Amino acid sequence: MSESSTAGARLRAALDHERPLQVAGTVNAITALLAKQAGFRAIYLSGSGVASASHGLPDLGVTTLQDVLEDTRRITAAVDLPLLVDADTGWGSSLMIERTVRELIRAGAAGLHLEDQIDAKRCGHRPGKQLVATAEMCDRLKASLDARTDASFVIMARTDAVAVEGIAAAIERANCYVDVGAEMIFAEAITSLEDYLRFTESVAVPVLANITEFGKTPLYSVDELREVGVKLVLYPLTAFRAMNAAAARVYQTLRTTGTQKEMIEAMQSRDELYSLLDYYRQEQ
């Protein structure tokens, strides 16, 4: 396979084509197909999504590399959109981080992000986060960069320092990560456009804004984030939350009324699903 056709190269090309690049969170293959149908050029697999959607567990560092690889393979088999994968803290030592990178490349991912929380991590928008020293995070990044078997595979560094140490310290950490070789920065839990601007003006690589619902970051629009220099806008679990709410209403309605008749208009039809899956052509 030529480098220009690799998943990492497709992610970089998408970033060049669309500024900021909207990245849609997908928890499984069918949501990846829907994101592609809607016109997204890049997609994302959330560690929280793996824990909650695939295992019914909270995002507290309880899922493994193998859990993430399984969902990665299913998604990359279904669509050719470049997939950015949440690799949490890398699941262990430098040797384990090296294995993580190699396995994600083999599974078809376009890139990963590693974060600077301790191994017993928690949601980036919850209190009580603890960080490793900058030097330890730099070691994580060095291991990931050294392990790449595909130079186009994207290594992104996530910093949770804004909520723990403040914006200035977070920018200092981010620049250390860039000096080591991080190619993009995931700036978590920023609370103002002014702070996004400080970040993008101070860091030489593309900065990602995590626009997740019910968190610390306001739901800024693409236009607002473009004005402050953000290059990637992530919606990690937007569709998943909407799906859950819809499913809960369906189950409640079925249980209380004994029929789904009133909900038919809100459903994806059989024809719509079969069209998405290319069912009719394959049936022939």
mmCIF file with all atom_site columns, N, CA and C in Angstrom, residues 223-266:
data_model
loop_
_atom_site.group_PDB
_atom_site.id
_atom_site.type_symbol
_atom_site.label_atom_id
_atom_site.label_alt_id
_atom_site.label_comp_id
_atom_site.label_asym_id
_atom_site.label_entity_id
_atom_site.label_seq_id
_atom_site.pdbx_PDB_ins_code
_atom_site.Cartn_x
_atom_site.Cartn_y
_atom_site.Cartn_z
_atom_site.occupancy
_atom_site.B_iso_or_equiv
_atom_site.pdbx_formal_charge
_atom_site.auth_seq_id
_atom_site.auth_comp_id
_atom_site.auth_asym_id
_atom_site.auth_atom_id
_atom_site.pdbx_PDB_model_num
ATOM 1   N N  . ASP A 1 223 ? -17.793 27.973 13.103 1.00 0.00 ? 223 ASP A N  1
ATOM 2   C CA . ASP A 1 223 ? -17.375 29.329 12.734 1.00 0.00 ? 223 ASP A CA 1
ATOM 3   C C  . ASP A 1 223 ? -16.644 30.018 13.882 1.00 0.00 ? 223 ASP A C  1
ATOM 4   N N  . GLU A 1 224 ? -17.158 29.880 15.100 1.00 0.00 ? 224 GLU A N  1
ATOM 5   C CA . GLU A 1 224 ? -16.500 30.495 16.261 1.00 0.00 ? 224 GLU A CA 1
ATOM 6   C C  . GLU A 1 224 ? -15.111 29.907 16.469 1.00 0.00 ? 224 GLU A C  1
ATOM 7   N N  . LEU A 1 225 ? -14.987 28.606 16.326 1.00 0.00 ? 225 LEU A N  1
ATOM 8   C CA . LEU A 1 225 ? -13.694 27.956 16.555 1.00 0.00 ? 225 LEU A CA 1
ATOM 9   C C  . LEU A 1 225 ? -12.707 28.255 15.429 1.00 0.00 ? 225 LEU A C  1
ATOM 10  N N  . ARG A 1 226 ? -13.218 28.404 14.214 1.00 0.00 ? 226 ARG A N  1
ATOM 11  C CA . ARG A 1 226 ? -12.340 28.797 13.107 1.00 0.00 ? 226 ARG A CA 1
ATOM 12  C C  . ARG A 1 226 ? -11.707 30.163 13.387 1.00 0.00 ? 226 ARG A C  1
ATOM 13  N N  . GLU A 1 227 ? -12.478 31.071 13.941 1.00 0.00 ? 227 GLU A N  1
ATOM 14  C CA . GLU A 1 227 ? -11.990 32.426 14.205 1.00 0.00 ? 227 GLU A CA 1
ATOM 15  C C  . GLU A 1 227 ? -10.851 32.452 15.217 1.00 0.00 ? 227 GLU A C  1
ATOM 16  N N  . VAL A 1 228 ? -10.787 31.455 16.091 1.00 0.00 ? 228 VAL A N  1
ATOM 17  C CA . VAL A 1 228 ? -9.715  31.434 17.094 1.00 0.00 ? 228 VAL A CA 1
ATOM 18  C C  . VAL A 1 228 ? -8.629  30.415 16.742 1.00 0.00 ? 228 VAL A C  1
ATOM 19  N N  . GLY A 1 229 ? -8.625  29.948 15.503 1.00 0.00 ? 229 GLY A N  1
ATOM 20  C CA . GLY A 1 229 ? -7.510  29.154 15.017 1.00 0.00 ? 229 GLY A CA 1
ATOM 21  C C  . GLY A 1 229 ? -7.565  27.665 15.258 1.00 0.00 ? 229 GLY A C  1
ATOM 22  N N  . VAL A 1 230 ? -8.679  27.150 15.763 1.00 0.00 ? 230 VAL A N  1
ATOM 23  C CA . VAL A 1 230 ? -8.807  25.704 15.982 1.00 0.00 ? 230 VAL A CA 1
ATOM 24  C C  . VAL A 1 230 ? -8.840  24.988 14.632 1.00 0.00 ? 230 VAL A C  1
ATOM 25  N N  . LYS A 1 231 ? -8.132  23.863 14.522 1.00 0.00 ? 231 LYS A N  1
ATOM 26  C CA . LYS A 1 231 ? -8.023  23.140 13.258 1.00 0.00 ? 231 LYS A CA 1
ATOM 27  C C  . LYS A 1 231 ? -8.856  21.860 13.194 1.00 0.00 ? 231 LYS A C  1
ATOM 28  N N  . LEU A 1 232 ? -9.223  21.301 14.348 1.00 0.00 ? 232 LEU A N  1
ATOM 29  C CA . LEU A 1 232 ? -10.079 20.117 14.375 1.00 0.00 ? 232 LEU A CA 1
ATOM 30  C C  . LEU A 1 232 ? -11.152 20.317 15.438 1.00 0.00 ? 232 LEU A C  1
ATOM 31  N N  . VAL A 1 233 ? -12.393 19.942 15.100 1.00 0.00 ? 233 VAL A N  1
ATOM 32  C CA . VAL A 1 233 ? -13.511 20.045 16.041 1.00 0.00 ? 233 VAL A CA 1
ATOM 33  C C  . VAL A 1 233 ? -14.100 18.650 16.218 1.00 0.00 ? 233 VAL A C  1
ATOM 34  N N  . LEU A 1 234 ? -14.068 18.165 17.438 1.00 0.00 ? 234 LEU A N  1
ATOM 35  C CA . LEU A 1 234 ? -14.472 16.793 17.742 1.00 0.00 ? 234 LEU A CA 1
ATOM 36  C C  . LEU A 1 234 ? -15.819 16.759 18.455 1.00 0.00 ? 234 LEU A C  1
ATOM 37  N N  . TYR A 1 235 ? -16.685 15.847 18.003 1.00 0.00 ? 235 TYR A N  1
ATOM 38  C CA . TYR A 1 235 ? -17.980 15.580 18.645 1.00 0.00 ? 235 TYR A CA 1
ATOM 39  C C  . TYR A 1 235 ? -17.961 14.107 19.065 1.00 0.00 ? 235 TYR A C  1
ATOM 40  N N  . PRO A 1 236 ? -17.373 13.774 20.193 1.00 0.00 ? 236 PRO A N  1
ATOM 41  C CA . PRO A 1 236 ? -17.032 12.372 20.474 1.00 0.00 ? 236 PRO A CA 1
ATOM 42  C C  . PRO A 1 236 ? -18.209 11.444 20.693 1.00 0.00 ? 236 PRO A C  1
ATOM 43  N N  . LEU A 1 237 ? -19.288 11.933 21.334 1.00 0.00 ? 237 LEU A N  1
ATOM 44  C CA . LEU A 1 237 ? -20.387 11.038 21.704 1.00 0.00 ? 237 LEU A CA 1
ATOM 45  C C  . LEU A 1 237 ? -21.757 11.656 21.417 1.00 0.00 ? 237 LEU A C  1
ATOM 46  N N  . THR A 1 238 ? -21.812 12.626 20.520 1.00 0.00 ? 238 THR A N  1
ATOM 47  C CA . THR A 1 238 ? -23.065 13.332 20.247 1.00 0.00 ? 238 THR A CA 1
ATOM 48  C C  . THR A 1 238 ? -24.137 12.380 19.736 1.00 0.00 ? 238 THR A C  1
ATOM 49  N N  . ALA A 1 239 ? -23.819 11.614 18.704 1.00 0.00 ? 239 ALA A N  1
ATOM 50  C CA . ALA A 1 239 ? -24.803 10.684 18.150 1.00 0.00 ? 239 ALA A CA 1
ATOM 51  C C  . ALA A 1 239 ? -25.151 9.592  19.155 1.00 0.00 ? 239 ALA A C  1
ATOM 52  N N  . PHE A 1 240 ? -24.161 9.120  19.888 1.00 0.00 ? 240 PHE A N  1
ATOM 53  C CA . PHE A 1 240 ? -24.390 8.060  20.882 1.00 0.00 ? 240 PHE A CA 1
ATOM 54  C C  . PHE A 1 240 ? -25.386 8.514  21.946 1.00 0.00 ? 240 PHE A C  1
ATOM 55  N N  . ARG A 1 241 ? -25.233 9.736  22.428 1.00 0.00 ? 241 ARG A N  1
ATOM 56  C CA . ARG A 1 241 ? -26.171 10.248 23.439 1.00 0.00 ? 241 ARG A CA 1
ATOM 57  C C  . ARG A 1 241 ? -27.582 10.359 22.865 1.00 0.00 ? 241 ARG A C  1
ATOM 58  N N  . ALA A 1 242 ? -27.684 10.814 21.623 1.00 0.00 ? 242 ALA A N  1
ATOM 59  C CA . ALA A 1 242 ? -28.998 10.921 20.993 1.00 0.00 ? 242 ALA A CA 1
ATOM 60  C C  . ALA A 1 242 ? -29.615 9.542  20.784 1.00 0.00 ? 242 ALA A C  1
ATOM 61  N N  . MET A 1 243 ? -28.807 8.580  20.391 1.00 0.00 ? 243 MET A N  1
ATOM 62  C CA . MET A 1 243 ? -29.286 7.209  20.202 1.00 0.00 ? 243 MET A CA 1
ATOM 63  C C  . MET A 1 243 ? -29.807 6.626  21.512 1.00 0.00 ? 243 MET A C  1
ATOM 64  N N  . ASN A 1 244 ? -29.065 6.859  22.584 1.00 0.00 ? 244 ASN A N  1
ATOM 65  C CA . ASN A 1 244 ? -29.477 6.328  23.880 1.00 0.00 ? 244 ASN A CA 1
ATOM 66  C C  . ASN A 1 244 ? -30.815 6.914  24.324 1.00 0.00 ? 244 ASN A C  1
ATOM 67  N N  . ALA A 1 245 ? -30.952 8.232  24.139 1.00 0.00 ? 245 ALA A N  1
ATOM 68  C CA . ALA A 1 245 ? -32.206 8.890  24.541 1.00 0.00 ? 245 ALA A CA 1
ATOM 69  C C  . ALA A 1 245 ? -33.376 8.354  23.712 1.00 0.00 ? 245 ALA A C  1
ATOM 70  N N  . ALA A 1 246 ? -33.135 8.163  22.409 1.00 0.00 ? 246 ALA A N  1
ATOM 71  C CA . ALA A 1 246 ? -34.197 7.638  21.547 1.00 0.00 ? 246 ALA A CA 1
ATOM 72  C C  . ALA A 1 246 ? -34.561 6.209  21.942 1.00 0.00 ? 246 ALA A C  1
ATOM 73  N N  . ALA A 1 247 ? -33.561 5.386  22.207 1.00 0.00 ? 247 ALA A N  1
ATOM 74  C CA . ALA A 1 247 ? -33.837 4.003  22.595 1.00 0.00 ? 247 ALA A CA 1
ATOM 75  C C  . ALA A 1 247 ? -34.593 3.939  23.916 1.00 0.00 ? 247 ALA A C  1
ATOM 76  N N  . ALA A 1 248 ? -34.217 4.784  24.860 1.00 0.00 ? 248 ALA A N  1
ATOM 77  C CA . ALA A 1 248 ? -34.922 4.797  26.142 1.00 0.00 ? 248 ALA A CA 1
ATOM 78  C C  . ALA A 1 248 ? -36.398 5.142  25.949 1.00 0.00 ? 248 ALA A C  1
ATOM 79  N N  . ARG A 1 249 ? -36.680 6.117  25.076 1.00 0.00 ? 249 ARG A N  1
ATOM 80  C CA . ARG A 1 249 ? -38.085 6.480  24.818 1.00 0.00 ? 249 ARG A CA 1
ATOM 81  C C  . ARG A 1 249 ? -38.835 5.329  24.150 1.00 0.00 ? 249 ARG A C  1
ATOM 82  N N  . VAL A 1 250 ? -38.163 4.634  23.231 1.00 0.00 ? 250 VAL A N  1
ATOM 83  C CA . VAL A 1 250 ? -38.798 3.511  22.552 1.00 0.00 ? 250 VAL A CA 1
ATOM 84  C C  . VAL A 1 250 ? -39.170 2.417  23.551 1.00 0.00 ? 250 VAL A C  1
ATOM 85  N N  . TYR A 1 251 ? -38.228 2.036  24.396 1.00 0.00 ? 251 TYR A N  1
ATOM 86  C CA . TYR A 1 251 ? -38.504 0.979  25.367 1.00 0.00 ? 251 TYR A CA 1
ATOM 87  C C  . TYR A 1 251 ? -39.607 1.382  26.333 1.00 0.00 ? 251 TYR A C  1
ATOM 88  N N  . GLN A 1 252 ? -39.565 2.638  26.781 1.00 0.00 ? 252 GLN A N  1
ATOM 89  C CA . GLN A 1 252 ? -40.597 3.113  27.711 1.00 0.00 ? 252 GLN A CA 1
ATOM 90  C C  . GLN A 1 252 ? -41.974 3.108  27.053 1.00 0.00 ? 252 GLN A C  1
ATOM 91  N N  . THR A 1 253 ? -42.014 3.544  25.791 1.00 0.00 ? 253 THR A N  1
ATOM 92  C CA . THR A 1 253 ? -43.300 3.587  25.086 1.00 0.00 ? 253 THR A CA 1
ATOM 93  C C  . THR A 1 253 ? -43.835 2.187  24.838 1.00 0.00 ? 253 THR A C  1
ATOM 94  N N  . LEU A 1 254 ? -42.986 1.285  24.386 1.00 0.00 ? 254 LEU A N  1
ATOM 95  C CA . LEU A 1 254 ? -43.419 -0.100 24.181 1.00 0.00 ? 254 LEU A CA 1
ATOM 96  C C  . LEU A 1 254 ? -43.964 -0.706 25.463 1.00 0.00 ? 254 LEU A C  1
ATOM 97  N N  . ARG A 1 255 ? -43.275 -0.421 26.566 1.00 0.00 ? 255 ARG A N  1
ATOM 98  C CA . ARG A 1 255 ? -43.668 -1.028 27.837 1.00 0.00 ? 255 ARG A CA 1
ATOM 99  C C  . ARG A 1 255 ? -44.989 -0.470 28.355 1.00 0.00 ? 255 ARG A C  1
ATOM 100 N N  . THR A 1 256 ? -45.203 0.820  28.114 1.00 0.00 ? 256 THR A N  1
ATOM 101 C CA . THR A 1 256 ? -46.400 1.453  28.682 1.00 0.00 ? 256 THR A CA 1
ATOM 102 C C  . THR A 1 256 ? -47.612 1.377  27.757 1.00 0.00 ? 256 THR A C  1
ATOM 103 N N  . THR A 1 257 ? -47.404 1.395  26.430 1.00 0.00 ? 257 THR A N  1
ATOM 104 C CA . THR A 1 257 ? -48.542 1.402  25.505 1.00 0.00 ? 257 THR A CA 1
ATOM 105 C C  . THR A 1 257 ? -48.753 0.068  24.809 1.00 0.00 ? 257 THR A C  1
ATOM 106 N N  . GLY A 1 258 ? -47.719 -0.778 24.755 1.00 0.00 ? 258 GLY A N  1
ATOM 107 C CA . GLY A 1 258 ? -47.862 -2.075 24.110 1.00 0.00 ? 258 GLY A CA 1
ATOM 108 C C  . GLY A 1 258 ? -47.777 -2.041 22.600 1.00 0.00 ? 258 GLY A C  1
ATOM 109 N N  . THR A 1 259 ? -47.407 -0.895 22.025 1.00 0.00 ? 259 THR A N  1
ATOM 110 C CA . THR A 1 259 ? -47.266 -0.800 20.568 1.00 0.00 ? 259 THR A CA 1
ATOM 111 C C  . THR A 1 259 ? -46.251 0.271  20.201 1.00 0.00 ? 259 THR A C  1
ATOM 112 N N  . GLN A 1 260 ? -45.616 0.103  19.038 1.00 0.00 ? 260 GLN A N  1
ATOM 113 C CA . GLN A 1 260 ? -44.662 1.087  18.549 1.00 0.00 ? 260 GLN A CA 1
ATOM 114 C C  . GLN A 1 260 ? -45.250 2.004  17.483 1.00 0.00 ? 260 GLN A C  1
ATOM 115 N N  . LYS A 1 261 ? -46.582 1.917  17.261 1.00 0.00 ? 261 LYS A N  1
ATOM 116 C CA . LYS A 1 261 ? -47.186 2.651  16.151 1.00 0.00 ? 261 LYS A CA 1
ATOM 117 C C  . LYS A 1 261 ? -46.886 4.143  16.187 1.00 0.00 ? 261 LYS A C  1
ATOM 118 N N  . GLU A 1 262 ? -46.919 4.749  17.347 1.00 0.00 ? 262 GLU A N  1
ATOM 119 C CA . GLU A 1 262 ? -46.734 6.203  17.420 1.00 0.00 ? 262 GLU A CA 1
ATOM 120 C C  . GLU A 1 262 ? -45.287 6.629  17.174 1.00 0.00 ? 262 GLU A C  1
ATOM 121 N N  . MET A 1 263 ? -44.360 5.677  17.149 1.00 0.00 ? 263 MET A N  1
ATOM 122 C CA . MET A 1 263 ? -42.944 6.017  16.991 1.00 0.00 ? 263 MET A CA 1
ATOM 123 C C  . MET A 1 263 ? -42.402 5.750  15.593 1.00 0.00 ? 263 MET A C  1
ATOM 124 N N  . ILE A 1 264 ? -43.241 5.216  14.699 1.00 0.00 ? 264 ILE A N  1
ATOM 125 C CA . ILE A 1 264 ? -42.763 4.805  13.384 1.00 0.00 ? 264 ILE A CA 1
ATOM 126 C C  . ILE A 1 264 ? -42.122 5.962  12.620 1.00 0.00 ? 264 ILE A C  1
ATOM 127 N N  . GLU A 1 265 ? -42.711 7.150  12.697 1.00 0.00 ? 265 GLU A N  1
ATOM 128 C CA . GLU A 1 265 ? -42.187 8.289  11.935 1.00 0.00 ? 265 GLU A CA 1
ATOM 129 C C  . GLU A 1 265 ? -40.786 8.689  12.373 1.00 0.00 ? 265 GLU A C  1
ATOM 130 N N  . ALA A 1 266 ? -40.411 8.365  13.611 1.00 0.00 ? 266 ALA A N  1
ATOM 131 C CA . ALA A 1 266 ? -39.086 8.732  14.117 1.00 0.00 ? 266 ALA A CA 1
ATOM 132 C C  . ALA A 1 266 ? -38.026 7.674  13.817 1.00 0.00 ? 266 ALA A C  1
#
